[in-house]
Amino acid sequence: MKSTRILVLQELLVTYMNNLIGYPLALALVMLLSDLTPPIRTSLTLWILCGIMFPVLYIARCKAKRFLSFIMIHLAVLCAFGLLALGGSNIPLPLFQTLSNSVNRFAVFTMAVVFVIYSIRLKMQEVTESNVIPMPLAVGVFAVTLFLQHYLGNTAWDSYYIIPMIVVLALYFIYSYLIEYTKFLVVNASSTGVLPEREIFYSGLGLAIIYSVLTAFILLLTSQYAWLKGILRMLRQVVYTILSFIFSLFPKSDSELPEIVMEETYSGSEGMVPTEAGEPALIWQILEVIAVIGIIIALSYLVWKGLCKLIAHIKYVMSKNGKTWNHEYTGVSDVREKCQETGKTKKHHNSRDIFHFPDARERIRRIYKKRTSACKPVRRLQLYTAKEMEQEMNASPFAEIYEKARYSTEECTGKDVKRMKEMCRYEQPISFIR
């Protein structure tokens, strides 16, 4: 399959995942403003159909050559959503009757505004592909909004939180496979041998779809309490019948055991543990404790990181005109800098790194990594040397200063660091897409 088609498929998956992640926020907004307007649930089908308009923004980012035409397309999308929000309730279909609620109209139009602003921001950064919201954050959005809904006393909309979350997870599995396949295409193009790309793609895609659908089906079944409650009741009756037959084989004593009465003792919310009147369900009490503990841990982590940054800044200020650290080099290696995309790799810190102040040599190498990590797409960085970077940036001393810091035993000075910063500060963002 061609790489351009894969990029288009990735963009469609990312668009719909981000669209579905915004749906629980609309439901939470309806519940929070229920005192102002009657709480009418936002239609999930209407929300998904509105997402059809957002790939138009991707086409505009790729095909629009002039900025005026690009802006006009985005304004047309906003006008379409504005007309839908204002007059959609007049359409004689049950799907559009939820737009009679002013909160639902505001949610639909706000979603369009967010997508349009994000698309313009990507165009200003000279990037066409959008990024998916991280899955931990997405699951957190669904969990927090569901917790808020139960806190406000509404338990009838649980399925409209759970089903979109399962769909997002299933789509993310397929999206992850496409990302890994694009990496394979880059490696296959740069290798001497050629592997059958088409066969590998369709075989792997079939397995990814089967795994995603099976996982979504299992999650969907386990999330529905009604049918699961019936199955558990049936299993309980079977176990009771078997135990009654086993005990009937033994000789009966004078004092017979009282008969166990199988009856329902709770008719509240499905899947919830019964509690006293006026108290929330036990699971929500447990989730409240977990949320408080998580907030305390997050605040402690932020305080710790802030102290680390403060100590590092103090060391930097105090050692600005001090001596540099000595480095011993056993030999020259052609191992290139591991310039990877920011936020994708796990950093390993030692306890002594907090009090370590980088010298001029290390600062030059950090500037080089930061500069090259900003390039798109990052997956081709390992194919370029410092000289090729210099040609792309059109900055002649760039490679010379870096090679002096990377391979030479000569001492680097603060003047070299300053020159490196100036070159990387005023150059435009470079791209390796030919």
GROMACS .gro file of C-alpha atoms in nm:
model
  434
    1MET     CA    1   0.000   0.000   0.000
    2LYS     CA    2   0.132   0.345  -0.088
    3SER     CA    3   0.260   0.566   0.190
    4THR     CA    4   0.027   0.852   0.089
    5ARG     CA    5  -0.278   0.632   0.138
    6ILE     CA    6  -0.147   0.521   0.475
    7LEU     CA    7  -0.105   0.884   0.583
    8VAL     CA    8  -0.463   0.961   0.475
    9LEU     CA    9  -0.593   0.659   0.667
   10GLN     CA   10  -0.395   0.765   0.974
   11GLU     CA   11  -0.542   1.114   0.953
   12LEU     CA   12  -0.898   0.977   0.932
   13LEU     CA   13  -0.842   0.757   1.237
   14VAL     CA   14  -0.688   1.044   1.435
   15THR     CA   15  -0.974   1.277   1.341
   16TYR     CA   16  -1.246   1.039   1.454
   17MET     CA   17  -1.062   0.942   1.771
   18ASN     CA   18  -1.025   1.306   1.871
   19ASN     CA   19  -1.389   1.364   1.778
   20LEU     CA   20  -1.512   1.079   2.001
   21ILE     CA   21  -1.289   1.190   2.290
   22GLY     CA   22  -1.474   1.522   2.288
   23TYR     CA   23  -1.817   1.357   2.319
   24PRO     CA   24  -1.807   1.290   2.698
   25LEU     CA   25  -1.714   1.654   2.751
   26ALA     CA   26  -2.038   1.753   2.575
   27LEU     CA   27  -2.237   1.517   2.799
   28ALA     CA   28  -2.068   1.656   3.109
   29LEU     CA   29  -2.150   2.010   2.995
   30VAL     CA   30  -2.517   1.915   2.955
   31MET     CA   31  -2.525   1.775   3.310
   32LEU     CA   32  -2.346   2.073   3.462
   33LEU     CA   33  -2.590   2.318   3.302
   34SER     CA   34  -2.900   2.111   3.374
   35ASP     CA   35  -3.028   2.385   3.607
   36LEU     CA   36  -3.042   2.632   3.317
   37THR     CA   37  -3.184   2.406   3.046
   38PRO     CA   38  -3.347   2.059   3.050
   39PRO     CA   39  -3.076   1.789   3.029
   40ILE     CA   40  -3.120   1.650   2.675
   41ARG     CA   41  -2.845   1.406   2.581
   42THR     CA   42  -2.630   1.498   2.282
   43SER     CA   43  -2.691   1.252   2.000
   44LEU     CA   44  -2.388   1.024   1.950
   45THR     CA   45  -2.487   0.957   1.589
   46LEU     CA   46  -2.508   1.330   1.516
   47TRP     CA   47  -2.170   1.382   1.683
   48ILE     CA   48  -2.011   1.116   1.462
   49LEU     CA   49  -2.174   1.256   1.147
   50CYS     CA   50  -2.038   1.601   1.229
   51GLY     CA   51  -1.690   1.448   1.223
   52ILE     CA   52  -1.729   1.389   0.848
   53MET     CA   53  -1.659   1.759   0.790
   54PHE     CA   54  -1.321   1.758   0.964
   55PRO     CA   55  -1.124   1.564   0.695
   56VAL     CA   56  -1.200   1.867   0.473
   57LEU     CA   57  -0.959   2.061   0.695
   58TYR     CA   58  -0.687   1.803   0.625
   59ILE     CA   59  -0.746   1.832   0.250
   60ALA     CA   60  -0.718   2.211   0.280
   61ARG     CA   61  -0.386   2.179   0.466
   62CYS     CA   62  -0.247   1.952   0.193
   63LYS     CA   63  -0.391   2.104  -0.124
   64ALA     CA   64  -0.446   2.474  -0.056
   65LYS     CA   65  -0.151   2.665  -0.206
   66ARG     CA   66  -0.267   3.012  -0.108
   67PHE     CA   67  -0.334   3.122   0.245
   68LEU     CA   68  -0.654   3.301   0.143
   69SER     CA   69  -0.811   2.987  -0.002
   70PHE     CA   70  -0.701   2.794   0.307
   71ILE     CA   71  -0.874   3.043   0.537
   72MET     CA   72  -1.187   3.051   0.320
   73ILE     CA   73  -1.226   2.672   0.343
   74HIS     CA   74  -1.196   2.685   0.721
   75LEU     CA   75  -1.448   2.969   0.742
   76ALA     CA   76  -1.686   2.768   0.524
   77VAL     CA   77  -1.663   2.475   0.769
   78LEU     CA   78  -1.736   2.710   1.058
   79CYS     CA   79  -2.035   2.858   0.874
   80ALA     CA   80  -2.171   2.509   0.804
   81PHE     CA   81  -2.153   2.419   1.173
   82GLY     CA   82  -2.303   2.755   1.265
   83LEU     CA   83  -2.602   2.694   1.038
   84LEU     CA   84  -2.637   2.343   1.180
   85ALA     CA   85  -2.635   2.477   1.536
   86LEU     CA   86  -2.888   2.750   1.462
   87GLY     CA   87  -3.132   2.573   1.233
   88GLY     CA   88  -3.061   2.204   1.281
   89SER     CA   89  -3.355   2.156   1.514
   90ASN     CA   90  -3.593   2.250   1.228
   91ILE     CA   91  -3.491   1.942   1.029
   92PRO     CA   92  -3.775   1.685   1.066
   93LEU     CA   93  -3.551   1.398   1.179
   94PRO     CA   94  -3.517   1.261   1.535
   95LEU     CA   95  -3.142   1.282   1.493
   96PHE     CA   96  -3.144   1.662   1.487
   97GLN     CA   97  -3.403   1.720   1.759
   98THR     CA   98  -3.133   1.722   2.028
   99LEU     CA   99  -3.016   2.054   1.881
  100SER     CA  100  -3.324   2.215   2.034
  101ASN     CA  101  -3.117   2.232   2.352
  102SER     CA  102  -2.891   2.539   2.356
  103VAL     CA  103  -2.614   2.348   2.538
  104ASN     CA  104  -2.600   2.086   2.262
  105ARG     CA  105  -2.582   2.357   1.997
  106PHE     CA  106  -2.300   2.526   2.186
  107ALA     CA  107  -2.112   2.194   2.222
  108VAL     CA  108  -2.135   2.111   1.850
  109PHE     CA  109  -2.019   2.456   1.741
  110THR     CA  110  -1.739   2.462   2.001
  111MET     CA  111  -1.612   2.130   1.868
  112ALA     CA  112  -1.591   2.281   1.519
  113VAL     CA  113  -1.408   2.589   1.648
  114VAL     CA  114  -1.149   2.374   1.828
  115PHE     CA  115  -1.080   2.165   1.516
  116VAL     CA  116  -1.052   2.474   1.294
  117ILE     CA  117  -0.810   2.652   1.530
  118TYR     CA  118  -0.599   2.337   1.559
  119SER     CA  119  -0.588   2.299   1.180
  120ILE     CA  120  -0.474   2.661   1.135
  121ARG     CA  121  -0.204   2.607   1.399
  122LEU     CA  122  -0.075   2.299   1.213
  123LYS     CA  123  -0.064   2.497   0.889
  124MET     CA  124   0.137   2.774   1.054
  125GLN     CA  125   0.385   2.509   1.172
  126GLU     CA  126   0.404   2.366   0.818
  127VAL     CA  127   0.264   2.032   0.935
  128THR     CA  128  -0.020   1.847   0.763
  129GLU     CA  129  -0.078   1.546   0.991
  130SER     CA  130  -0.260   1.600   1.319
  131ASN     CA  131  -0.172   1.424   1.644
  132VAL     CA  132  -0.398   1.196   1.842
  133ILE     CA  133  -0.475   1.277   2.203
  134PRO     CA  134  -0.264   1.049   2.427
  135MET     CA  135  -0.459   0.743   2.538
  136PRO     CA  136  -0.397   0.788   2.913
  137LEU     CA  137  -0.541   1.139   2.887
  138ALA     CA  138  -0.834   1.014   2.676
  139VAL     CA  139  -0.923   0.738   2.924
  140GLY     CA  140  -0.890   0.994   3.204
  141VAL     CA  141  -1.140   1.223   3.027
  142PHE     CA  142  -1.394   0.941   2.998
  143ALA     CA  143  -1.340   0.833   3.360
  144VAL     CA  144  -1.362   1.184   3.509
  145THR     CA  145  -1.674   1.277   3.311
  146LEU     CA  146  -1.843   0.948   3.404
  147PHE     CA  147  -1.755   1.005   3.768
  148LEU     CA  148  -1.898   1.358   3.743
  149GLN     CA  149  -2.220   1.225   3.590
  150HIS     CA  150  -2.271   0.979   3.878
  151TYR     CA  151  -2.184   1.251   4.126
  152LEU     CA  152  -2.464   1.465   3.981
  153GLY     CA  153  -2.709   1.175   4.021
  154ASN     CA  154  -2.745   1.056   3.660
  155THR     CA  155  -2.680   0.684   3.596
  156ALA     CA  156  -2.878   0.643   3.273
  157TRP     CA  157  -2.604   0.758   3.032
  158ASP     CA  158  -2.329   0.515   3.128
  159SER     CA  159  -2.330   0.335   2.793
  160TYR     CA  160  -2.271   0.663   2.608
  161TYR     CA  161  -1.942   0.702   2.796
  162ILE     CA  162  -1.830   0.340   2.779
  163ILE     CA  163  -1.905   0.260   2.413
  164PRO     CA  164  -1.716   0.561   2.263
  165MET     CA  165  -1.418   0.481   2.487
  166ILE     CA  166  -1.410   0.122   2.362
  167VAL     CA  167  -1.431   0.242   2.000
  168VAL     CA  168  -1.144   0.486   2.059
  169LEU     CA  169  -0.926   0.209   2.204
  170ALA     CA  170  -1.002  -0.021   1.910
  171LEU     CA  171  -0.918   0.250   1.656
  172TYR     CA  172  -0.599   0.329   1.844
  173PHE     CA  173  -0.480  -0.032   1.803
  174ILE     CA  174  -0.517  -0.003   1.425
  175TYR     CA  175  -0.353   0.342   1.427
  176SER     CA  176  -0.055   0.205   1.620
  177TYR     CA  177  -0.011  -0.068   1.360
  178LEU     CA  178  -0.007   0.190   1.078
  179ILE     CA  179   0.258   0.392   1.263
  180GLU     CA  180   0.480   0.086   1.300
  181TYR     CA  181   0.427  -0.002   0.934
  182THR     CA  182   0.545   0.342   0.820
  183LYS     CA  183   0.862   0.287   1.022
  184PHE     CA  184   0.906  -0.044   0.843
  185LEU     CA  185   0.872   0.134   0.507
  186VAL     CA  186   1.156   0.370   0.598
  187VAL     CA  187   1.383   0.084   0.704
  188ASN     CA  188   1.292  -0.123   0.399
  189ALA     CA  189   1.366   0.168   0.165
  190SER     CA  190   1.713   0.221   0.315
  191SER     CA  191   1.815  -0.148   0.322
  192THR     CA  192   1.984  -0.346   0.046
  193GLY     CA  193   1.723  -0.621   0.044
  194VAL     CA  194   1.359  -0.550  -0.037
  195LEU     CA  195   1.073  -0.718   0.152
  196PRO     CA  196   0.721  -0.761   0.008
  197GLU     CA  197   0.555  -0.450   0.149
  198ARG     CA  198   0.203  -0.517   0.020
  199GLU     CA  199   0.179  -0.872   0.158
  200ILE     CA  200   0.322  -0.766   0.494
  201PHE     CA  201   0.077  -0.477   0.520
  202TYR     CA  202  -0.240  -0.675   0.448
  203SER     CA  203  -0.141  -0.972   0.665
  204GLY     CA  204  -0.056  -0.748   0.960
  205LEU     CA  205  -0.362  -0.528   0.908
  206GLY     CA  206  -0.592  -0.830   0.917
  207LEU     CA  207  -0.448  -0.946   1.248
  208ALA     CA  208  -0.468  -0.593   1.391
  209ILE     CA  209  -0.835  -0.558   1.291
  210ILE     CA  210  -0.924  -0.903   1.432
  211TYR     CA  211  -0.747  -0.824   1.759
  212SER     CA  212  -0.911  -0.481   1.783
  213VAL     CA  213  -1.262  -0.609   1.710
  214LEU     CA  214  -1.225  -0.902   1.951
  215THR     CA  215  -1.093  -0.677   2.227
  216ALA     CA  216  -1.373  -0.425   2.172
  217PHE     CA  217  -1.631  -0.706   2.178
  218ILE     CA  218  -1.497  -0.842   2.509
  219LEU     CA  219  -1.488  -0.496   2.665
  220LEU     CA  220  -1.839  -0.424   2.543
  221LEU     CA  221  -1.976  -0.747   2.688
  222THR     CA  222  -1.809  -0.702   3.025
  223SER     CA  223  -1.930  -0.343   3.053
  224GLN     CA  224  -2.300  -0.431   3.021
  225TYR     CA  225  -2.428  -0.519   3.367
  226ALA     CA  226  -2.782  -0.622   3.269
  227TRP     CA  227  -2.704  -0.941   3.078
  228LEU     CA  228  -2.410  -1.021   3.307
  229LYS     CA  229  -2.640  -0.997   3.607
  230GLY     CA  230  -2.876  -1.253   3.452
  231ILE     CA  231  -2.592  -1.494   3.379
  232LEU     CA  232  -2.459  -1.465   3.733
  233ARG     CA  233  -2.808  -1.529   3.873
  234MET     CA  234  -2.837  -1.840   3.656
  235LEU     CA  235  -2.493  -1.966   3.767
  236ARG     CA  236  -2.591  -1.909   4.128
  237GLN     CA  237  -2.907  -2.116   4.079
  238VAL     CA  238  -2.707  -2.398   3.915
  239VAL     CA  239  -2.452  -2.403   4.199
  240TYR     CA  240  -2.735  -2.405   4.455
  241THR     CA  241  -2.904  -2.699   4.278
  242ILE     CA  242  -2.582  -2.901   4.267
  243LEU     CA  243  -2.505  -2.838   4.633
  244SER     CA  244  -2.861  -2.929   4.731
  245PHE     CA  245  -2.831  -3.261   4.545
  246ILE     CA  246  -2.495  -3.339   4.711
  247PHE     CA  247  -2.625  -3.267   5.060
  248SER     CA  248  -2.938  -3.473   4.994
  249LEU     CA  249  -2.718  -3.783   4.962
  250PHE     CA  250  -2.612  -3.759   5.325
  251PRO     CA  251  -2.841  -3.887   5.604
  252LYS     CA  252  -3.067  -3.619   5.738
  253SER     CA  253  -3.025  -3.509   6.098
  254ASP     CA  254  -3.297  -3.406   6.340
  255SER     CA  255  -3.222  -3.042   6.295
  256GLU     CA  256  -3.259  -2.964   5.932
  257LEU     CA  257  -3.093  -2.664   5.782
  258PRO     CA  258  -3.328  -2.381   5.692
  259GLU     CA  259  -3.404  -2.348   5.325
  260ILE     CA  260  -3.213  -2.076   5.145
  261VAL     CA  261  -3.447  -1.826   4.989
  262MET     CA  262  -3.329  -1.694   4.652
  263GLU     CA  263  -3.462  -1.343   4.627
  264GLU     CA  264  -3.348  -1.005   4.509
  265THR     CA  265  -3.252  -0.766   4.784
  266TYR     CA  266  -3.150  -0.471   4.572
  267SER     CA  267  -3.308  -0.303   4.274
  268GLY     CA  268  -3.094   0.005   4.237
  269SER     CA  269  -2.840   0.088   3.971
  270GLU     CA  270  -2.716  -0.209   3.772
  271GLY     CA  271  -2.380  -0.346   3.883
  272MET     CA  272  -2.364  -0.130   4.198
  273VAL     CA  273  -2.319  -0.250   4.553
  274PRO     CA  274  -2.619  -0.166   4.780
  275THR     CA  275  -2.558   0.101   5.041
  276GLU     CA  276  -2.763   0.285   5.294
  277ALA     CA  277  -3.019   0.540   5.183
  278GLY     CA  278  -2.872   0.876   5.098
  279GLU     CA  279  -2.516   0.743   5.052
  280PRO     CA  280  -2.337   0.707   4.718
  281ALA     CA  281  -2.249   0.362   4.586
  282LEU     CA  282  -1.942   0.193   4.730
  283ILE     CA  283  -1.755   0.196   4.401
  284TRP     CA  284  -1.783   0.574   4.379
  285GLN     CA  285  -1.657   0.610   4.736
  286ILE     CA  286  -1.354   0.399   4.639
  287LEU     CA  287  -1.299   0.603   4.323
  288GLU     CA  288  -1.316   0.923   4.528
  289VAL     CA  289  -1.040   0.797   4.759
  290ILE     CA  290  -0.830   0.689   4.458
  291ALA     CA  291  -0.877   1.031   4.296
  292VAL     CA  292  -0.766   1.212   4.614
  293ILE     CA  293  -0.459   0.989   4.643
  294GLY     CA  294  -0.377   1.048   4.275
  295ILE     CA  295  -0.403   1.425   4.317
  296ILE     CA  296  -0.172   1.415   4.620
  297ILE     CA  297   0.084   1.206   4.429
  298ALA     CA  298   0.066   1.438   4.127
  299LEU     CA  299   0.114   1.750   4.341
  300SER     CA  300   0.408   1.589   4.523
  301TYR     CA  301   0.567   1.501   4.190
  302LEU     CA  302   0.523   1.855   4.060
  303VAL     CA  303   0.679   2.000   4.376
  304TRP     CA  304   0.973   1.761   4.345
  305LYS     CA  305   1.031   1.846   3.980
  306GLY     CA  306   1.008   2.216   4.061
  307LEU     CA  307   1.274   2.181   4.330
  308CYS     CA  308   1.496   1.990   4.089
  309LYS     CA  309   1.460   2.262   3.826
  310LEU     CA  310   1.532   2.531   4.085
  311ILE     CA  311   1.849   2.355   4.203
  312ALA     CA  312   1.964   2.308   3.843
  313HIS     CA  313   1.903   2.676   3.768
  314ILE     CA  314   2.098   2.782   4.078
  315LYS     CA  315   2.389   2.559   3.973
  316TYR     CA  316   2.376   2.710   3.626
  317VAL     CA  317   2.385   3.067   3.755
  318MET     CA  318   2.662   2.997   4.007
  319SER     CA  319   2.880   2.809   3.757
  320LYS     CA  320   2.824   3.036   3.458
  321ASN     CA  321   3.177   3.173   3.462
  322GLY     CA  322   3.336   2.886   3.655
  323LYS     CA  323   3.557   2.603   3.546
  324THR     CA  324   3.447   2.331   3.306
  325TRP     CA  325   3.444   1.960   3.360
  326ASN     CA  326   3.720   1.745   3.211
  327HIS     CA  327   3.624   1.466   2.976
  328GLU     CA  328   3.838   1.170   2.881
  329TYR     CA  329   3.795   1.028   2.533
  330THR     CA  330   3.925   0.681   2.461
  331GLY     CA  331   3.870   0.707   2.088
  332VAL     CA  332   3.663   0.854   1.808
  333SER     CA  333   3.338   0.679   1.731
  334ASP     CA  334   3.106   0.745   1.442
  335VAL     CA  335   2.797   0.676   1.648
  336ARG     CA  336   2.562   0.963   1.567
  337GLU     CA  337   2.353   1.158   1.812
  338LYS     CA  338   2.035   0.978   1.915
  339CYS     CA  339   1.803   1.258   1.809
  340GLN     CA  340   1.455   1.129   1.868
  341GLU     CA  341   1.119   1.298   1.888
  342THR     CA  342   1.064   1.493   2.206
  343GLY     CA  343   0.831   1.320   2.453
  344LYS     CA  344   0.848   0.975   2.286
  345THR     CA  345   1.149   0.829   2.466
  346LYS     CA  346   1.189   0.744   2.829
  347LYS     CA  347   1.465   0.939   2.994
  348HIS     CA  348   1.687   0.771   3.251
  349HIS     CA  349   1.805   1.005   3.522
  350ASN     CA  350   2.062   0.942   3.787
  351SER     CA  351   2.046   1.103   4.127
  352ARG     CA  352   2.365   1.298   4.059
  353ASP     CA  353   2.221   1.455   3.740
  354ILE     CA  354   2.029   1.705   3.950
  355PHE     CA  355   2.351   1.871   4.066
  356HIS     CA  356   2.540   1.827   3.741
  357PHE     CA  357   2.607   2.140   3.536
  358PRO     CA  358   2.681   2.074   3.168
  359ASP     CA  359   2.998   2.225   3.026
  360ALA     CA  360   3.029   2.395   2.688
  361ARG     CA  361   3.082   2.066   2.506
  362GLU     CA  362   2.766   1.910   2.645
  363ARG     CA  363   2.564   2.226   2.587
  364ILE     CA  364   2.660   2.231   2.218
  365ARG     CA  365   2.552   1.869   2.180
  366ARG     CA  366   2.222   1.941   2.358
  367ILE     CA  367   2.155   2.236   2.128
  368TYR     CA  368   2.224   2.011   1.829
  369LYS     CA  369   1.983   1.744   1.955
  370LYS     CA  370   1.714   2.000   2.036
  371ARG     CA  371   1.749   2.159   1.693
  372THR     CA  372   1.733   1.833   1.498
  373SER     CA  373   1.453   1.692   1.714
  374ALA     CA  374   1.228   1.978   1.598
  375CYS     CA  375   1.247   1.855   1.236
  376LYS     CA  376   0.956   1.671   1.075
  377PRO     CA  377   0.934   1.383   1.015
  378VAL     CA  378   1.170   1.275   1.289
  379ARG     CA  379   1.194   0.916   1.169
  380ARG     CA  380   1.456   1.017   0.904
  381LEU     CA  381   1.698   1.191   1.138
  382GLN     CA  382   1.923   0.887   1.169
  383LEU     CA  383   1.996   0.907   0.794
  384TYR     CA  384   2.163   1.251   0.814
  385THR     CA  385   2.507   1.356   0.927
  386ALA     CA  386   2.604   1.692   1.072
  387LYS     CA  387   2.726   1.807   0.728
  388GLU     CA  388   2.393   1.721   0.571
  389MET     CA  389   2.216   1.905   0.851
  390GLU     CA  390   2.435   2.205   0.777
  391GLN     CA  391   2.339   2.196   0.408
  392GLU     CA  392   1.970   2.183   0.494
  393MET     CA  393   2.003   2.473   0.739
  394ASN     CA  394   2.237   2.676   0.515
  395ALA     CA  395   2.457   2.757   0.818
  396SER     CA  396   2.821   2.686   0.742
  397PRO     CA  397   2.977   2.675   1.095
  398PHE     CA  398   2.701   2.447   1.228
  399ALA     CA  399   2.873   2.114   1.154
  400GLU     CA  400   3.219   2.247   1.239
  401ILE     CA  401   3.118   2.349   1.591
  402TYR     CA  402   2.927   2.027   1.652
  403GLU     CA  403   3.208   1.802   1.528
  404LYS     CA  404   3.451   1.991   1.750
  405ALA     CA  405   3.231   1.917   2.051
  406ARG     CA  406   3.143   1.562   1.946
  407TYR     CA  407   3.470   1.416   1.820
  408SER     CA  408   3.759   1.656   1.888
  409THR     CA  409   3.967   1.673   2.206
  410GLU     CA  410   3.996   2.051   2.174
  411GLU     CA  411   3.835   2.257   2.446
  412CYS     CA  412   3.503   2.421   2.362
  413THR     CA  413   3.437   2.774   2.484
  414GLY     CA  414   3.136   2.983   2.569
  415LYS     CA  415   3.180   3.166   2.239
  416ASP     CA  416   3.116   2.839   2.054
  417VAL     CA  417   2.799   2.784   2.255
  418LYS     CA  418   2.681   3.137   2.176
  419ARG     CA  419   2.743   3.091   1.802
  420MET     CA  420   2.558   2.758   1.806
  421LYS     CA  421   2.259   2.916   1.981
  422GLU     CA  422   2.244   3.206   1.737
  423MET     CA  423   2.245   2.977   1.433
  424CYS     CA  424   1.973   2.753   1.574
  425ARG     CA  425   1.762   3.042   1.698
  426TYR     CA  426   1.719   3.241   1.378
  427GLU     CA  427   1.695   2.960   1.122
  428GLN     CA  428   1.358   2.855   0.996
  429PRO     CA  429   1.228   2.507   1.090
  430ILE     CA  430   1.377   2.259   0.844
  431SER     CA  431   1.200   1.960   0.697
  432PHE     CA  432   1.352   1.651   0.543
  433ILE     CA  433   1.060   1.582   0.313
  434ARG     CA  434   1.189   1.615  -0.039
   0.00000   0.00000   0.00000
